[in-house]
mmCIF file of C-alpha atoms in Angstrom:
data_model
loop_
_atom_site.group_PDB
_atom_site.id
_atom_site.type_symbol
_atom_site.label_atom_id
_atom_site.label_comp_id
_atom_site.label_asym_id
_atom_site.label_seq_id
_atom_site.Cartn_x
_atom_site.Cartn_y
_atom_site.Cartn_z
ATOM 1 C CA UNK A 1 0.000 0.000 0.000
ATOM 2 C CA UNK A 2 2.219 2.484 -1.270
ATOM 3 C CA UNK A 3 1.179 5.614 -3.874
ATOM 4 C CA UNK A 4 3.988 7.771 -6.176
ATOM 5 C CA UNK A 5 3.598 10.141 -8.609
ATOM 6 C CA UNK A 6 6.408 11.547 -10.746
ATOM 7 C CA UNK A 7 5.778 15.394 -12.204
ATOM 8 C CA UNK A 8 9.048 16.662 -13.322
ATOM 9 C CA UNK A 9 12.476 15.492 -14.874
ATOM 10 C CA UNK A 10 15.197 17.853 -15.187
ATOM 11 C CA UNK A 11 12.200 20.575 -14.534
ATOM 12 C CA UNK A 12 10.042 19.760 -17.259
ATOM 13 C CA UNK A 13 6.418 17.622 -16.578
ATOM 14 C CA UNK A 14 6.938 14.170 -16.900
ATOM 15 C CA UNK A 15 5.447 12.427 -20.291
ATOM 16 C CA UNK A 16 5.895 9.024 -21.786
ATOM 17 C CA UNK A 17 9.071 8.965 -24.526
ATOM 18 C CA UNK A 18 12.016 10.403 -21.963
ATOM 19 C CA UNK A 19 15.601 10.221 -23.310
ATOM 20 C CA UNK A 20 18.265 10.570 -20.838
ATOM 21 C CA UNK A 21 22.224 11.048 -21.440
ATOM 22 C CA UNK A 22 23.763 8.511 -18.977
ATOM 23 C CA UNK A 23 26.440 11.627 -18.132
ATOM 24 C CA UNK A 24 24.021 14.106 -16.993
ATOM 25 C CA UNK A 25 22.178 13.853 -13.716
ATOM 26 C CA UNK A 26 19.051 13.810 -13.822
ATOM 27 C CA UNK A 27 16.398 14.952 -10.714
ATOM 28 C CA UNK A 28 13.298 14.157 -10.064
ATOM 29 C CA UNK A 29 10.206 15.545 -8.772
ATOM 30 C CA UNK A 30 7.289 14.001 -7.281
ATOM 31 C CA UNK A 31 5.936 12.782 -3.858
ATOM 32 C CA UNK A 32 5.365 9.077 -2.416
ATOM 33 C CA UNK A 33 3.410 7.664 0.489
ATOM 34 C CA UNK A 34 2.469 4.977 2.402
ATOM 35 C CA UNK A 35 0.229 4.669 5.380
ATOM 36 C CA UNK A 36 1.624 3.597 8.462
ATOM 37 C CA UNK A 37 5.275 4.796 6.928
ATOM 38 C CA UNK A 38 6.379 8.702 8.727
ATOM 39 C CA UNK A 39 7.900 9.988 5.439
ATOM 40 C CA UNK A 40 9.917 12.906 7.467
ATOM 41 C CA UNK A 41 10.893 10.305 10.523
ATOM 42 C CA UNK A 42 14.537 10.266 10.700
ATOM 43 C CA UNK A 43 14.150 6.205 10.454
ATOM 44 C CA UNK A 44 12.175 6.024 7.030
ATOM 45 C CA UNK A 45 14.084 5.972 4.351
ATOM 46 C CA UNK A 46 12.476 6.537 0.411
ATOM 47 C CA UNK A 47 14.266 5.295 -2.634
ATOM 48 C CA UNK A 48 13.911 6.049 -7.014
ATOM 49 C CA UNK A 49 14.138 3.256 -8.309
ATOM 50 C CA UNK A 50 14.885 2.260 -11.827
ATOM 51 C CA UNK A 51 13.914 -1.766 -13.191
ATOM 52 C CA UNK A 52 15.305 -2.014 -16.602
ATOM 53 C CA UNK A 53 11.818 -3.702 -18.900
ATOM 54 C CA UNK A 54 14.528 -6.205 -20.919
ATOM 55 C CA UNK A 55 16.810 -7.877 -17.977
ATOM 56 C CA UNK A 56 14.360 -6.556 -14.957
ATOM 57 C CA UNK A 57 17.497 -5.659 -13.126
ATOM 58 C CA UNK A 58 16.509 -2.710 -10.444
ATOM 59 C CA UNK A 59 18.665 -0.043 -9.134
ATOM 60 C CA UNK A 60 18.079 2.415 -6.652
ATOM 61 C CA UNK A 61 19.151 5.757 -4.968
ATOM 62 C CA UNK A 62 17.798 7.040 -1.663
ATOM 63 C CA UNK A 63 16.241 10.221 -1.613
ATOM 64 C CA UNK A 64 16.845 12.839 1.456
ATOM 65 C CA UNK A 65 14.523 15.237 1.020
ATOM 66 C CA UNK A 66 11.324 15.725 1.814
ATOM 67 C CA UNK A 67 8.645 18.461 0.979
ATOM 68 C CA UNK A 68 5.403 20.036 2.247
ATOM 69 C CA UNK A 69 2.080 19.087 -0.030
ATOM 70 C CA UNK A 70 -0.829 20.094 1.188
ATOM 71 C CA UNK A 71 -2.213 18.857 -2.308
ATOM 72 C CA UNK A 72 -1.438 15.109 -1.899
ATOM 73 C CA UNK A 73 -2.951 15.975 1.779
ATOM 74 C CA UNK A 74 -6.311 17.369 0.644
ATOM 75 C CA UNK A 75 -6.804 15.107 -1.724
ATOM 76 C CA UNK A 76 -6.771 12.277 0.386
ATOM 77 C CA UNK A 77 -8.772 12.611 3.590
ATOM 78 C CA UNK A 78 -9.337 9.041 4.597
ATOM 79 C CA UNK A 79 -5.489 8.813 5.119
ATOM 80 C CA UNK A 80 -3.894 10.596 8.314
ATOM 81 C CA UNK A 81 -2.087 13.728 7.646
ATOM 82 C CA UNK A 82 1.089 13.119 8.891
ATOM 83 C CA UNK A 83 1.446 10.604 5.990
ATOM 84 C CA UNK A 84 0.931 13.067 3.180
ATOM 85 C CA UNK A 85 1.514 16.035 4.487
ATOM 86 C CA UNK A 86 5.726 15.762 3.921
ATOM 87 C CA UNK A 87 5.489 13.559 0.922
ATOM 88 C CA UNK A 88 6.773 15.165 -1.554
ATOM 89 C CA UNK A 89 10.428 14.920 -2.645
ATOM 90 C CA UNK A 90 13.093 16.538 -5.192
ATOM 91 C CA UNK A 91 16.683 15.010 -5.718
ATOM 92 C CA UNK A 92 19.232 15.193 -7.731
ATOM 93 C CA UNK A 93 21.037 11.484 -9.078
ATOM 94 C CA UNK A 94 23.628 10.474 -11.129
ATOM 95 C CA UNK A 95 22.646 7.384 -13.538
ATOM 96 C CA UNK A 96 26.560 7.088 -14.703
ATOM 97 C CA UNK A 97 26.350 3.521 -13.635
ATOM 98 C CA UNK A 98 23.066 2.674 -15.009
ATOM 99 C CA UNK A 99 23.616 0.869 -18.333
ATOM 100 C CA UNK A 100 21.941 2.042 -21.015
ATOM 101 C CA UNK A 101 18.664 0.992 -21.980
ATOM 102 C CA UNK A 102 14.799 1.662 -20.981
ATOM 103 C CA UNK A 103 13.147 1.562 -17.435
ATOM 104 C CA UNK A 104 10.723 2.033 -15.504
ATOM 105 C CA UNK A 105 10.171 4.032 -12.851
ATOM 106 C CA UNK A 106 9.570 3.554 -9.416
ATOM 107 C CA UNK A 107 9.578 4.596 -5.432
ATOM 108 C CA UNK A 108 10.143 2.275 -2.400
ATOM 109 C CA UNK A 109 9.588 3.104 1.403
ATOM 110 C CA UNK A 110 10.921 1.435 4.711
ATOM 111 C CA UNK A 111 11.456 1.669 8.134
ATOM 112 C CA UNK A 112 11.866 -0.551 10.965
ATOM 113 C CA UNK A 113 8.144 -2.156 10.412
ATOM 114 C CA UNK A 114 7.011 -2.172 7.005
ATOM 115 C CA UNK A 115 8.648 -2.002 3.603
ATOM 116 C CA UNK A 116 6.298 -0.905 0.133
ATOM 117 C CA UNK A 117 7.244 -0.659 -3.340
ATOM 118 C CA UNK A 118 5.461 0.117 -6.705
ATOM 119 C CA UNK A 119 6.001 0.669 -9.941
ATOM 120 C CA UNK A 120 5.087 3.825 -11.978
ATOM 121 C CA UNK A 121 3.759 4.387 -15.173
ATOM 122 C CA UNK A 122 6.505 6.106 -16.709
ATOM 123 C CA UNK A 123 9.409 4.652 -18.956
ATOM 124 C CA UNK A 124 12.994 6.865 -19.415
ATOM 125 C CA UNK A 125 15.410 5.773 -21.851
ATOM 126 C CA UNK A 126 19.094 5.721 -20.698
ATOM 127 C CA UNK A 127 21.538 6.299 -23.678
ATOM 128 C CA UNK A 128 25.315 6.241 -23.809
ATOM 129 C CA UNK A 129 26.880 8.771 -25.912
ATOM 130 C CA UNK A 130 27.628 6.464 -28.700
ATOM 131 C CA UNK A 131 24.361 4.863 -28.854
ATOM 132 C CA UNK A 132 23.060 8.978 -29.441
ATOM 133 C CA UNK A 133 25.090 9.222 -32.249
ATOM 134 C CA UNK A 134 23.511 6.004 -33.913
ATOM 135 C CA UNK A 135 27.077 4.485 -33.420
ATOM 136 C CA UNK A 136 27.580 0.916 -32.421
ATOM 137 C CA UNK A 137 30.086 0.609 -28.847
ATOM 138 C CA UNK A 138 31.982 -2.685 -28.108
ATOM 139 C CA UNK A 139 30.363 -4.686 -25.300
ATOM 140 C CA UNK A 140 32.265 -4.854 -22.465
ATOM 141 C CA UNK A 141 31.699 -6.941 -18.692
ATOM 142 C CA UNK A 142 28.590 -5.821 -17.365
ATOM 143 C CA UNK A 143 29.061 -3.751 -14.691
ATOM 144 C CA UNK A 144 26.946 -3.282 -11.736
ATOM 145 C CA UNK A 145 26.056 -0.204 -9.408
ATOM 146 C CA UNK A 146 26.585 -0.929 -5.875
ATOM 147 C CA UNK A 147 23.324 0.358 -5.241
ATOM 148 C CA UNK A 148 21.924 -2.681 -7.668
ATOM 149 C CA UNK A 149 19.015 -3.705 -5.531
ATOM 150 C CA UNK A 150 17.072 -6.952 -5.748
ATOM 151 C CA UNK A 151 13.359 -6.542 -6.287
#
């Protein structure tokens, strides 16, 4: 029981064919929530994550922020306050170790009690800088980030 919404990437509203240079950072926008999760309690922690659609491999980066939203608040009355009320988030990450291909997007939540993930509806597309120039690049050992999370 876990809810996430993504609105911006790099400041511009989230939409369904996003390219991203695997050099650039990238930050994202949104807000996620789960009842029965503080998001603001200093033992929650909230992740991005990324599940690439071809191998389903998942990787992850913790987010640190946190933001008022009285929107996500009043629109959801049957779910205490201090759930939604510091949803929202904004953080910057570096997908340098991400290879390149598509994924989707999602948030996770935890603390010392209960642990919820989901999966968006949004898809970004992680390009190298050969692969942007239509060239072909010589595999080489897949590498891993050490954030490279299980799902």
């Amino acid at each position: 029981d876990i809810e996430c919404w993504f609105e911006r990437l790099n400041g511009r509203p989230m939409r369904g064919d996003i390219t991203v240079d695997i050099r650039t950072s990238v930050h994202f926008e949104g807000w996620m929530l789960s009842p029965g999760i503080f998001p603001d309690a200093e033992t929650t922690s909230r992740y991005v994550m990324l599940r690439n659609v071809a191998t389903e491999d998942v990787y992850s980066a913790q987010v640190y922020q946190y933001w008022p939203r009285q929107d996500v608040a009043a629109g959801r009355h049957h779910i205490d306050s201090t759930y939604t009320l510091n949803c929202g988030f904004g953080s910057l990450f570096s997908v340098s170790k991400v290879p390149p291909g598509i994924y989707q997007l999602g948030c996770a939540m935890k603390n010392n009690t209960k642990a919820a993930c989901v999966w968006s509806e949004y898809q970004v597309q992680l390009l190298s800088p050969d692969r942007r120039r239509g060239e072909g690049r010589e595999r080489s050992p897949r590498r891993r980030s050490i954030e490279r999370q299980e799902a």
